[in-house]
Amino acid sequence: MLIKNKKKGQAAMEFLMTYGWAILVVLGLVCSAHQIFSEGGMQIQINNGLGNDIAVKEVSFTSDTGAIGCKYTATSTGDTVPAGVSKTFKMAASGNCSKAKLNVYKGARIKGSLNIRYLDMQTQFEHNQPGSLLTDVEEGSLPAETAAASAAPEDTTGGTPPADTSGESAPSEEPVAP
């Protein structure tokens, strides 16, 4: 009986060693943080784990009831998120993402669908990454400096400055291998 269980364990381990890498590849884009505010507006932090730079074209959230619809739309070229970097996308408190439409209070739980439309910069193929989101409403509103428009996402790499919204392009920094 002991030998039979050992063979099952060996088969399971072989399966994980063979196909485990494929499971890791599927993780790609990750919504690492999110907030919906009682005064309207929403922000989502996306981590690019795909291995290629991407240009985020659109981020949208629709509640299961359909009452709430927050949307971030980038410029025609999209907002570049380098591989391994996180960026925060902020959706202003307007339209279906406004306080009047949200009609929620601090602590209310909202469930809905999240969709990220992006362009893989290497292959030039456009993709939609659907997902679901369950979150509690937080007190307050988007920070004042970004509530007026959803023009530029915030770079959260820790050492790289936020994107320049003046229209001038700044030199990019390449990571240095140790």
Short mmCIF file of N, CA and C in Angstrom, two decimals:
data_model
loop_
_atom_site.label_atom_id
_atom_site.label_comp_id
_atom_site.label_asym_id
_atom_site.label_seq_id
_atom_site.Cartn_x
_atom_site.Cartn_y
_atom_site.Cartn_z
N MET A 1 0.82 -1.19 0.00
CA MET A 1 0.00 0.00 0.00
C MET A 1 0.87 1.26 0.00
N LEU A 2 1.97 1.24 0.68
CA LEU A 2 2.87 2.38 0.77
C LEU A 2 3.47 2.71 -0.60
N ILE A 3 3.78 1.71 -1.39
CA ILE A 3 4.37 1.91 -2.71
C ILE A 3 3.35 2.56 -3.64
N LYS A 4 2.09 2.17 -3.55
CA LYS A 4 1.05 2.72 -4.40
C LYS A 4 0.90 4.23 -4.17
N ASN A 5 0.90 4.67 -2.92
CA ASN A 5 0.80 6.10 -2.59
C ASN A 5 2.02 6.86 -3.07
N LYS A 6 3.19 6.24 -3.01
CA LYS A 6 4.43 6.89 -3.44
C LYS A 6 4.38 7.18 -4.94
N LYS A 7 3.81 6.26 -5.72
CA LYS A 7 3.71 6.46 -7.17
C LYS A 7 2.74 7.59 -7.50
N LYS A 8 1.66 7.73 -6.73
CA LYS A 8 0.73 8.83 -6.95
C LYS A 8 1.41 10.16 -6.65
N GLY A 9 2.17 10.19 -5.59
CA GLY A 9 2.90 11.41 -5.22
C GLY A 9 3.93 11.76 -6.28
N GLN A 10 4.60 10.74 -6.81
CA GLN A 10 5.60 10.97 -7.85
C GLN A 10 4.92 11.51 -9.11
N ALA A 11 3.78 10.95 -9.47
CA ALA A 11 3.06 11.42 -10.66
C ALA A 11 2.62 12.87 -10.48
N ALA A 12 2.14 13.20 -9.30
CA ALA A 12 1.71 14.58 -9.02
C ALA A 12 2.89 15.54 -9.12
N MET A 13 4.02 15.14 -8.56
CA MET A 13 5.21 15.99 -8.60
C MET A 13 5.71 16.16 -10.04
N GLU A 14 5.69 15.10 -10.82
CA GLU A 14 6.11 15.20 -12.22
C GLU A 14 5.18 16.13 -13.00
N PHE A 15 3.88 16.05 -12.73
CA PHE A 15 2.93 16.93 -13.39
C PHE A 15 3.23 18.39 -13.07
N LEU A 16 3.44 18.69 -11.79
CA LEU A 16 3.73 20.07 -11.38
C LEU A 16 5.03 20.57 -11.97
N MET A 17 6.04 19.73 -12.01
CA MET A 17 7.33 20.14 -12.56
C MET A 17 7.23 20.37 -14.07
N THR A 18 6.41 19.58 -14.74
CA THR A 18 6.26 19.70 -16.19
C THR A 18 5.38 20.88 -16.58
N TYR A 19 4.24 21.04 -15.90
CA TYR A 19 3.26 22.04 -16.31
C TYR A 19 3.20 23.26 -15.39
N GLY A 20 3.93 23.27 -14.32
CA GLY A 20 3.90 24.38 -13.37
C GLY A 20 4.28 25.70 -13.99
N TRP A 21 5.24 25.70 -14.90
CA TRP A 21 5.66 26.94 -15.55
C TRP A 21 4.51 27.55 -16.35
N ALA A 22 3.67 26.71 -16.96
CA ALA A 22 2.55 27.22 -17.74
C ALA A 22 1.55 27.94 -16.84
N ILE A 23 1.37 27.47 -15.64
CA ILE A 23 0.47 28.13 -14.69
C ILE A 23 1.01 29.51 -14.34
N LEU A 24 2.31 29.64 -14.18
CA LEU A 24 2.92 30.93 -13.86
C LEU A 24 2.79 31.92 -15.01
N VAL A 25 2.87 31.45 -16.24
CA VAL A 25 2.78 32.32 -17.41
C VAL A 25 1.39 32.95 -17.50
N VAL A 26 0.36 32.23 -17.09
CA VAL A 26 -1.01 32.70 -17.17
C VAL A 26 -1.24 33.93 -16.29
N LEU A 27 -0.44 34.12 -15.25
CA LEU A 27 -0.65 35.21 -14.30
C LEU A 27 -0.53 36.59 -14.93
N GLY A 28 0.25 36.80 -15.94
CA GLY A 28 0.35 38.03 -16.72
C GLY A 28 0.02 39.34 -16.04
N LEU A 29 -1.15 39.90 -16.35
CA LEU A 29 -1.58 41.17 -15.76
C LEU A 29 -2.26 40.90 -14.43
N VAL A 30 -1.87 41.66 -13.42
CA VAL A 30 -2.44 41.48 -12.09
C VAL A 30 -2.93 42.83 -11.58
N CYS A 31 -4.15 42.87 -11.12
CA CYS A 31 -4.68 44.06 -10.46
C CYS A 31 -4.24 43.97 -9.01
N SER A 32 -3.14 44.66 -8.68
CA SER A 32 -2.53 44.50 -7.36
C SER A 32 -3.15 45.38 -6.29
N ALA A 33 -3.87 46.42 -6.65
CA ALA A 33 -4.56 47.27 -5.68
C ALA A 33 -5.71 47.98 -6.39
N HIS A 34 -6.75 48.29 -5.64
CA HIS A 34 -7.90 48.97 -6.22
C HIS A 34 -8.67 49.70 -5.13
N GLN A 35 -9.34 50.79 -5.52
CA GLN A 35 -10.16 51.56 -4.59
C GLN A 35 -11.34 52.16 -5.34
N ILE A 36 -12.52 52.10 -4.73
CA ILE A 36 -13.69 52.84 -5.18
C ILE A 36 -14.03 53.78 -4.02
N PHE A 37 -14.27 55.05 -4.34
CA PHE A 37 -14.47 56.06 -3.30
C PHE A 37 -15.94 56.44 -3.15
N SER A 38 -16.35 56.75 -1.92
CA SER A 38 -17.73 57.13 -1.63
C SER A 38 -18.13 58.43 -2.31
N GLU A 39 -17.18 59.30 -2.60
CA GLU A 39 -17.46 60.57 -3.28
C GLU A 39 -17.37 60.43 -4.80
N GLY A 40 -17.15 59.24 -5.29
CA GLY A 40 -17.03 58.99 -6.73
C GLY A 40 -15.58 58.81 -7.14
N GLY A 41 -15.38 58.10 -8.21
CA GLY A 41 -14.04 57.85 -8.72
C GLY A 41 -13.50 56.50 -8.28
N MET A 42 -12.47 56.08 -8.99
CA MET A 42 -11.89 54.76 -8.76
C MET A 42 -10.44 54.77 -9.24
N GLN A 43 -9.61 53.96 -8.60
CA GLN A 43 -8.24 53.78 -9.09
C GLN A 43 -7.85 52.31 -8.99
N ILE A 44 -7.09 51.88 -9.99
CA ILE A 44 -6.65 50.48 -10.07
C ILE A 44 -5.17 50.46 -10.39
N GLN A 45 -4.43 49.66 -9.62
CA GLN A 45 -3.00 49.49 -9.88
C GLN A 45 -2.82 48.17 -10.62
N ILE A 46 -2.17 48.25 -11.78
CA ILE A 46 -1.96 47.07 -12.62
C ILE A 46 -0.48 46.75 -12.67
N ASN A 47 -0.14 45.49 -12.42
CA ASN A 47 1.24 45.02 -12.49
C ASN A 47 1.40 44.23 -13.79
N ASN A 48 2.36 44.63 -14.62
CA ASN A 48 2.62 43.95 -15.89
C ASN A 48 3.62 42.82 -15.66
N GLY A 49 3.12 41.62 -15.56
CA GLY A 49 3.96 40.44 -15.41
C GLY A 49 4.01 39.61 -16.68
N LEU A 50 3.69 40.22 -17.82
CA LEU A 50 3.63 39.48 -19.08
C LEU A 50 4.98 39.18 -19.70
N GLY A 51 6.00 39.95 -19.35
CA GLY A 51 7.32 39.74 -19.94
C GLY A 51 7.62 40.68 -21.09
N ASN A 52 6.60 41.35 -21.64
CA ASN A 52 6.76 42.34 -22.70
C ASN A 52 6.16 43.66 -22.24
N ASP A 53 6.67 44.76 -22.78
CA ASP A 53 6.05 46.05 -22.52
C ASP A 53 4.66 46.05 -23.15
N ILE A 54 3.72 46.75 -22.51
CA ILE A 54 2.38 46.85 -23.06
C ILE A 54 1.96 48.32 -23.08
N ALA A 55 0.98 48.62 -23.91
CA ALA A 55 0.37 49.95 -23.94
C ALA A 55 -1.09 49.76 -23.56
N VAL A 56 -1.46 50.24 -22.37
CA VAL A 56 -2.84 50.11 -21.89
C VAL A 56 -3.69 51.13 -22.63
N LYS A 57 -4.73 50.64 -23.29
CA LYS A 57 -5.62 51.49 -24.07
C LYS A 57 -6.86 51.88 -23.27
N GLU A 58 -7.35 50.93 -22.45
CA GLU A 58 -8.58 51.19 -21.72
C GLU A 58 -8.67 50.28 -20.50
N VAL A 59 -9.18 50.83 -19.41
CA VAL A 59 -9.48 50.06 -18.20
C VAL A 59 -10.92 50.39 -17.86
N SER A 60 -11.77 49.38 -17.73
CA SER A 60 -13.17 49.66 -17.42
C SER A 60 -13.67 48.71 -16.34
N PHE A 61 -14.59 49.24 -15.52
CA PHE A 61 -15.22 48.47 -14.46
C PHE A 61 -16.72 48.69 -14.54
N THR A 62 -17.48 47.60 -14.52
CA THR A 62 -18.93 47.67 -14.50
C THR A 62 -19.43 46.79 -13.37
N SER A 63 -20.26 47.37 -12.50
CA SER A 63 -20.79 46.58 -11.38
C SER A 63 -21.76 45.54 -11.91
N ASP A 64 -21.98 44.49 -11.12
CA ASP A 64 -22.89 43.42 -11.54
C ASP A 64 -24.31 43.94 -11.75
N THR A 65 -24.70 45.00 -11.02
CA THR A 65 -26.03 45.57 -11.18
C THR A 65 -26.11 46.47 -12.41
N GLY A 66 -24.96 46.86 -12.96
CA GLY A 66 -24.92 47.72 -14.13
C GLY A 66 -25.02 49.20 -13.79
N ALA A 67 -25.25 49.53 -12.53
CA ALA A 67 -25.42 50.93 -12.12
C ALA A 67 -24.11 51.70 -12.15
N ILE A 68 -23.01 51.03 -11.86
CA ILE A 68 -21.72 51.70 -11.78
C ILE A 68 -20.90 51.33 -13.00
N GLY A 69 -20.32 52.34 -13.63
CA GLY A 69 -19.46 52.10 -14.77
C GLY A 69 -18.32 53.10 -14.79
N CYS A 70 -17.15 52.70 -14.37
CA CYS A 70 -15.98 53.58 -14.35
C CYS A 70 -15.08 53.18 -15.52
N LYS A 71 -14.53 54.20 -16.20
CA LYS A 71 -13.73 53.89 -17.39
C LYS A 71 -12.54 54.83 -17.50
N TYR A 72 -11.39 54.26 -17.81
CA TYR A 72 -10.18 55.02 -18.10
C TYR A 72 -9.87 54.78 -19.57
N THR A 73 -9.75 55.84 -20.35
CA THR A 73 -9.39 55.71 -21.76
C THR A 73 -8.11 56.49 -22.00
N ALA A 74 -7.12 55.82 -22.55
CA ALA A 74 -5.81 56.43 -22.81
C ALA A 74 -5.83 57.19 -24.12
N THR A 75 -4.71 57.81 -24.43
CA THR A 75 -4.53 58.45 -25.73
C THR A 75 -4.54 57.36 -26.80
N SER A 76 -4.50 57.74 -28.05
CA SER A 76 -4.56 56.75 -29.14
C SER A 76 -3.41 55.75 -29.10
N THR A 77 -2.25 56.16 -28.59
CA THR A 77 -1.11 55.24 -28.53
C THR A 77 -1.11 54.39 -27.27
N GLY A 78 -1.90 54.75 -26.27
CA GLY A 78 -1.95 53.99 -25.03
C GLY A 78 -0.89 54.46 -24.05
N ASP A 79 -1.01 54.03 -22.81
CA ASP A 79 -0.04 54.35 -21.76
C ASP A 79 0.87 53.15 -21.56
N THR A 80 2.15 53.34 -21.82
CA THR A 80 3.10 52.24 -21.76
C THR A 80 3.36 51.81 -20.32
N VAL A 81 3.29 50.49 -20.12
CA VAL A 81 3.64 49.88 -18.84
C VAL A 81 4.75 48.87 -19.13
N PRO A 82 5.99 49.19 -18.78
CA PRO A 82 7.10 48.26 -19.04
C PRO A 82 6.91 46.94 -18.29
N ALA A 83 7.52 45.89 -18.80
CA ALA A 83 7.46 44.58 -18.15
C ALA A 83 7.99 44.68 -16.73
N GLY A 84 7.27 44.09 -15.78
CA GLY A 84 7.69 44.07 -14.39
C GLY A 84 7.37 45.33 -13.61
N VAL A 85 6.66 46.28 -14.22
CA VAL A 85 6.35 47.56 -13.57
C VAL A 85 4.86 47.64 -13.26
N SER A 86 4.52 48.35 -12.19
CA SER A 86 3.12 48.61 -11.83
C SER A 86 2.79 50.06 -12.11
N LYS A 87 1.57 50.30 -12.59
CA LYS A 87 1.07 51.66 -12.79
C LYS A 87 -0.35 51.75 -12.26
N THR A 88 -0.68 52.94 -11.77
CA THR A 88 -2.02 53.18 -11.25
C THR A 88 -2.82 53.97 -12.27
N PHE A 89 -4.02 53.49 -12.58
CA PHE A 89 -4.92 54.15 -13.51
C PHE A 89 -6.09 54.70 -12.71
N LYS A 90 -6.34 56.01 -12.88
CA LYS A 90 -7.36 56.70 -12.09
C LYS A 90 -8.52 57.12 -12.96
N MET A 91 -9.73 56.80 -12.50
CA MET A 91 -10.94 57.14 -13.22
C MET A 91 -11.67 58.23 -12.45
N ALA A 92 -11.81 59.39 -13.06
CA ALA A 92 -12.41 60.56 -12.41
C ALA A 92 -13.87 60.31 -12.04
N ALA A 93 -14.32 61.08 -11.05
CA ALA A 93 -15.69 60.97 -10.55
C ALA A 93 -16.64 61.71 -11.48
N SER A 94 -16.96 61.12 -12.62
CA SER A 94 -17.88 61.73 -13.57
C SER A 94 -18.69 60.64 -14.24
N GLY A 95 -19.78 61.03 -14.89
CA GLY A 95 -20.63 60.05 -15.58
C GLY A 95 -21.13 58.98 -14.63
N ASN A 96 -21.03 57.73 -15.04
CA ASN A 96 -21.49 56.61 -14.21
C ASN A 96 -20.54 56.28 -13.07
N CYS A 97 -19.44 57.02 -12.95
CA CYS A 97 -18.49 56.81 -11.86
C CYS A 97 -18.61 57.95 -10.84
N SER A 98 -19.64 58.79 -11.00
CA SER A 98 -19.84 59.93 -10.10
C SER A 98 -20.52 59.49 -8.81
N LYS A 99 -20.50 60.38 -7.82
CA LYS A 99 -21.12 60.10 -6.53
C LYS A 99 -22.61 59.81 -6.70
N ALA A 100 -23.29 60.58 -7.55
CA ALA A 100 -24.72 60.38 -7.75
C ALA A 100 -25.03 58.99 -8.31
N LYS A 101 -24.21 58.52 -9.23
CA LYS A 101 -24.43 57.20 -9.82
C LYS A 101 -24.00 56.08 -8.89
N LEU A 102 -22.90 56.32 -8.16
CA LEU A 102 -22.42 55.28 -7.25
C LEU A 102 -23.46 55.01 -6.17
N ASN A 103 -23.99 56.10 -5.56
CA ASN A 103 -25.01 55.99 -4.53
C ASN A 103 -24.65 54.91 -3.50
N VAL A 104 -23.42 54.95 -3.05
CA VAL A 104 -22.95 53.98 -2.07
C VAL A 104 -22.32 54.70 -0.89
N TYR A 105 -22.12 53.99 0.16
CA TYR A 105 -21.55 54.54 1.38
C TYR A 105 -20.28 53.79 1.73
N LYS A 106 -19.49 54.39 2.60
CA LYS A 106 -18.25 53.76 3.05
C LYS A 106 -18.56 52.38 3.62
N GLY A 107 -17.81 51.40 3.18
CA GLY A 107 -17.98 50.04 3.68
C GLY A 107 -18.88 49.17 2.82
N ALA A 108 -19.64 49.78 1.90
CA ALA A 108 -20.50 48.98 1.02
C ALA A 108 -19.62 48.09 0.15
N ARG A 109 -20.09 46.91 -0.14
CA ARG A 109 -19.34 45.97 -0.96
C ARG A 109 -19.88 45.99 -2.38
N ILE A 110 -18.96 46.15 -3.34
CA ILE A 110 -19.33 46.19 -4.75
C ILE A 110 -18.60 45.08 -5.50
N LYS A 111 -19.36 44.37 -6.33
CA LYS A 111 -18.79 43.30 -7.15
C LYS A 111 -19.08 43.62 -8.61
N GLY A 112 -18.11 43.35 -9.46
CA GLY A 112 -18.33 43.62 -10.87
C GLY A 112 -17.25 43.07 -11.76
N SER A 113 -17.33 43.46 -13.02
CA SER A 113 -16.40 42.99 -14.05
C SER A 113 -15.38 44.07 -14.38
N LEU A 114 -14.14 43.65 -14.50
CA LEU A 114 -13.04 44.53 -14.85
C LEU A 114 -12.51 44.07 -16.20
N ASN A 115 -12.23 45.01 -17.09
CA ASN A 115 -11.65 44.66 -18.38
C ASN A 115 -10.49 45.61 -18.67
N ILE A 116 -9.37 45.04 -19.08
CA ILE A 116 -8.18 45.81 -19.44
C ILE A 116 -7.89 45.53 -20.91
N ARG A 117 -7.93 46.57 -21.72
CA ARG A 117 -7.61 46.44 -23.15
C ARG A 117 -6.21 47.01 -23.34
N TYR A 118 -5.32 46.19 -23.90
CA TYR A 118 -3.92 46.61 -24.05
C TYR A 118 -3.32 46.09 -25.35
N LEU A 119 -2.22 46.73 -25.75
CA LEU A 119 -1.47 46.35 -26.94
C LEU A 119 -0.13 45.78 -26.49
N ASP A 120 0.19 44.57 -26.94
CA ASP A 120 1.51 43.99 -26.67
C ASP A 120 2.49 44.69 -27.59
N MET A 121 3.45 45.41 -27.02
CA MET A 121 4.36 46.23 -27.82
C MET A 121 5.29 45.40 -28.71
N GLN A 122 5.55 44.15 -28.34
CA GLN A 122 6.44 43.32 -29.14
C GLN A 122 5.71 42.72 -30.33
N THR A 123 4.54 42.15 -30.11
CA THR A 123 3.80 41.49 -31.19
C THR A 123 2.87 42.42 -31.94
N GLN A 124 2.54 43.57 -31.34
CA GLN A 124 1.59 44.53 -31.89
C GLN A 124 0.17 43.96 -31.99
N PHE A 125 -0.14 42.96 -31.15
CA PHE A 125 -1.49 42.42 -31.08
C PHE A 125 -2.22 43.07 -29.92
N GLU A 126 -3.50 43.38 -30.13
CA GLU A 126 -4.31 43.95 -29.07
C GLU A 126 -5.06 42.84 -28.34
N HIS A 127 -5.13 42.95 -27.02
CA HIS A 127 -5.77 41.92 -26.20
C HIS A 127 -6.76 42.56 -25.23
N ASN A 128 -7.75 41.77 -24.81
CA ASN A 128 -8.66 42.14 -23.73
C ASN A 128 -8.41 41.17 -22.59
N GLN A 129 -8.21 41.69 -21.40
CA GLN A 129 -7.99 40.85 -20.22
C GLN A 129 -9.16 41.07 -19.27
N PRO A 130 -10.15 40.16 -19.29
CA PRO A 130 -11.29 40.32 -18.38
C PRO A 130 -10.96 39.78 -16.99
N GLY A 131 -11.69 40.25 -16.02
CA GLY A 131 -11.53 39.77 -14.65
C GLY A 131 -12.72 40.20 -13.83
N SER A 132 -12.73 39.79 -12.58
CA SER A 132 -13.80 40.22 -11.68
C SER A 132 -13.17 40.92 -10.48
N LEU A 133 -13.95 41.78 -9.86
CA LEU A 133 -13.45 42.60 -8.77
C LEU A 133 -14.50 42.65 -7.68
N LEU A 134 -14.08 42.43 -6.45
CA LEU A 134 -14.94 42.55 -5.28
C LEU A 134 -14.21 43.47 -4.32
N THR A 135 -14.83 44.60 -3.99
CA THR A 135 -14.14 45.59 -3.16
C THR A 135 -15.12 46.30 -2.25
N ASP A 136 -14.60 46.87 -1.18
CA ASP A 136 -15.37 47.69 -0.27
C ASP A 136 -15.15 49.16 -0.62
N VAL A 137 -16.21 49.95 -0.56
CA VAL A 137 -16.12 51.38 -0.84
C VAL A 137 -15.35 52.06 0.29
N GLU A 138 -14.45 52.96 -0.08
CA GLU A 138 -13.65 53.69 0.90
C GLU A 138 -14.11 55.13 0.99
N GLU A 139 -13.95 55.72 2.16
CA GLU A 139 -14.32 57.12 2.42
C GLU A 139 -13.49 58.06 1.57
N GLY A 140 -14.12 59.12 1.04
CA GLY A 140 -13.37 60.16 0.34
C GLY A 140 -13.49 60.09 -1.16
N SER A 141 -12.49 60.71 -1.82
CA SER A 141 -12.48 60.79 -3.27
C SER A 141 -11.05 60.64 -3.78
N LEU A 142 -10.91 60.62 -5.09
CA LEU A 142 -9.58 60.54 -5.69
C LEU A 142 -8.73 61.71 -5.21
N PRO A 143 -7.42 61.54 -5.11
CA PRO A 143 -6.56 62.67 -4.75
C PRO A 143 -6.77 63.83 -5.72
N ALA A 144 -6.74 65.06 -5.18
CA ALA A 144 -7.07 66.27 -5.94
C ALA A 144 -6.26 66.44 -7.22
N GLU A 145 -4.98 66.06 -7.23
CA GLU A 145 -4.15 66.31 -8.40
C GLU A 145 -4.54 65.47 -9.60
N THR A 146 -5.34 64.41 -9.41
CA THR A 146 -5.71 63.58 -10.55
C THR A 146 -7.21 63.48 -10.76
N ALA A 147 -8.00 64.10 -9.90
CA ALA A 147 -9.45 63.97 -10.01
C ALA A 147 -10.01 64.72 -11.21
N ALA A 148 -9.32 65.76 -11.69
CA ALA A 148 -9.83 66.56 -12.80
C ALA A 148 -9.88 65.78 -14.11
N ALA A 149 -8.91 64.92 -14.35
CA ALA A 149 -8.88 64.16 -15.60
C ALA A 149 -8.08 62.89 -15.39
N SER A 150 -8.38 61.92 -16.22
CA SER A 150 -7.61 60.68 -16.16
C SER A 150 -6.60 60.70 -17.28
N ALA A 151 -5.68 61.66 -17.23
CA ALA A 151 -4.74 61.87 -18.33
C ALA A 151 -3.55 60.94 -18.28
N ALA A 152 -2.87 60.84 -17.15
CA ALA A 152 -1.65 60.04 -17.10
C ALA A 152 -1.68 59.12 -15.89
N PRO A 153 -1.39 57.84 -16.08
CA PRO A 153 -1.35 56.93 -14.95
C PRO A 153 -0.13 57.21 -14.09
N GLU A 154 -0.22 56.84 -12.82
CA GLU A 154 0.87 57.04 -11.88
C GLU A 154 1.79 55.83 -11.93
N ASP A 155 3.09 56.06 -12.08
CA ASP A 155 4.09 54.99 -12.11
C ASP A 155 4.44 54.62 -10.68
N THR A 156 4.33 53.35 -10.33
CA THR A 156 4.58 52.93 -8.95
C THR A 156 5.76 51.97 -8.86
N THR A 157 6.81 52.27 -9.61
CA THR A 157 7.99 51.41 -9.56
C THR A 157 8.82 51.70 -8.33
N GLY A 158 8.57 52.82 -7.68
CA GLY A 158 9.32 53.16 -6.47
C GLY A 158 10.47 54.09 -6.77
N GLY A 159 11.13 53.97 -7.89
CA GLY A 159 12.28 54.80 -8.17
C GLY A 159 12.13 55.62 -9.44
N THR A 160 11.13 55.33 -10.25
CA THR A 160 10.95 56.03 -11.49
C THR A 160 9.94 57.15 -11.29
N PRO A 161 10.21 58.37 -11.77
CA PRO A 161 9.27 59.47 -11.59
C PRO A 161 8.00 59.23 -12.39
N PRO A 162 6.87 59.89 -12.00
CA PRO A 162 5.61 59.74 -12.72
C PRO A 162 5.75 60.21 -14.16
N ALA A 163 4.84 59.74 -15.01
CA ALA A 163 4.87 60.08 -16.43
C ALA A 163 4.72 61.58 -16.61
N ASP A 164 5.43 62.13 -17.59
CA ASP A 164 5.37 63.55 -17.90
C ASP A 164 4.14 63.80 -18.75
N THR A 165 3.24 64.68 -18.30
CA THR A 165 2.01 64.95 -19.04
C THR A 165 2.12 66.19 -19.91
N SER A 166 3.32 66.78 -20.03
CA SER A 166 3.49 68.00 -20.81
C SER A 166 3.54 67.75 -22.31
N GLY A 167 3.61 66.51 -22.73
CA GLY A 167 3.69 66.19 -24.14
C GLY A 167 5.11 65.94 -24.60
N GLU A 168 6.11 66.32 -23.82
CA GLU A 168 7.49 66.06 -24.18
C GLU A 168 7.88 64.68 -23.66
N SER A 169 8.61 63.94 -24.45
CA SER A 169 9.01 62.61 -24.00
C SER A 169 10.34 62.70 -23.28
N ALA A 170 10.43 61.96 -22.18
CA ALA A 170 11.65 61.93 -21.38
C ALA A 170 12.39 60.65 -21.68
N PRO A 171 13.71 60.64 -21.51
CA PRO A 171 14.46 59.41 -21.76
C PRO A 171 14.03 58.32 -20.78
N SER A 172 13.96 57.10 -21.29
CA SER A 172 13.57 55.99 -20.42
C SER A 172 14.80 55.38 -19.78
N GLU A 173 14.58 54.87 -18.57
CA GLU A 173 15.67 54.21 -17.86
C GLU A 173 15.52 52.71 -18.00
N GLU A 174 16.58 52.04 -18.37
CA GLU A 174 16.57 50.60 -18.50
C GLU A 174 17.07 49.98 -17.20
N PRO A 175 16.43 48.90 -16.73
CA PRO A 175 16.92 48.25 -15.52
C PRO A 175 18.31 47.64 -15.75
N VAL A 176 19.13 47.70 -14.74
CA VAL A 176 20.48 47.17 -14.82
C VAL A 176 20.53 45.84 -14.09
N ALA A 177 21.03 44.82 -14.77
CA ALA A 177 21.13 43.49 -14.16
C ALA A 177 22.25 43.49 -13.14
N PRO A 178 22.06 42.81 -11.99
CA PRO A 178 23.10 42.78 -10.95
C PRO A 178 24.32 41.99 -11.36
#
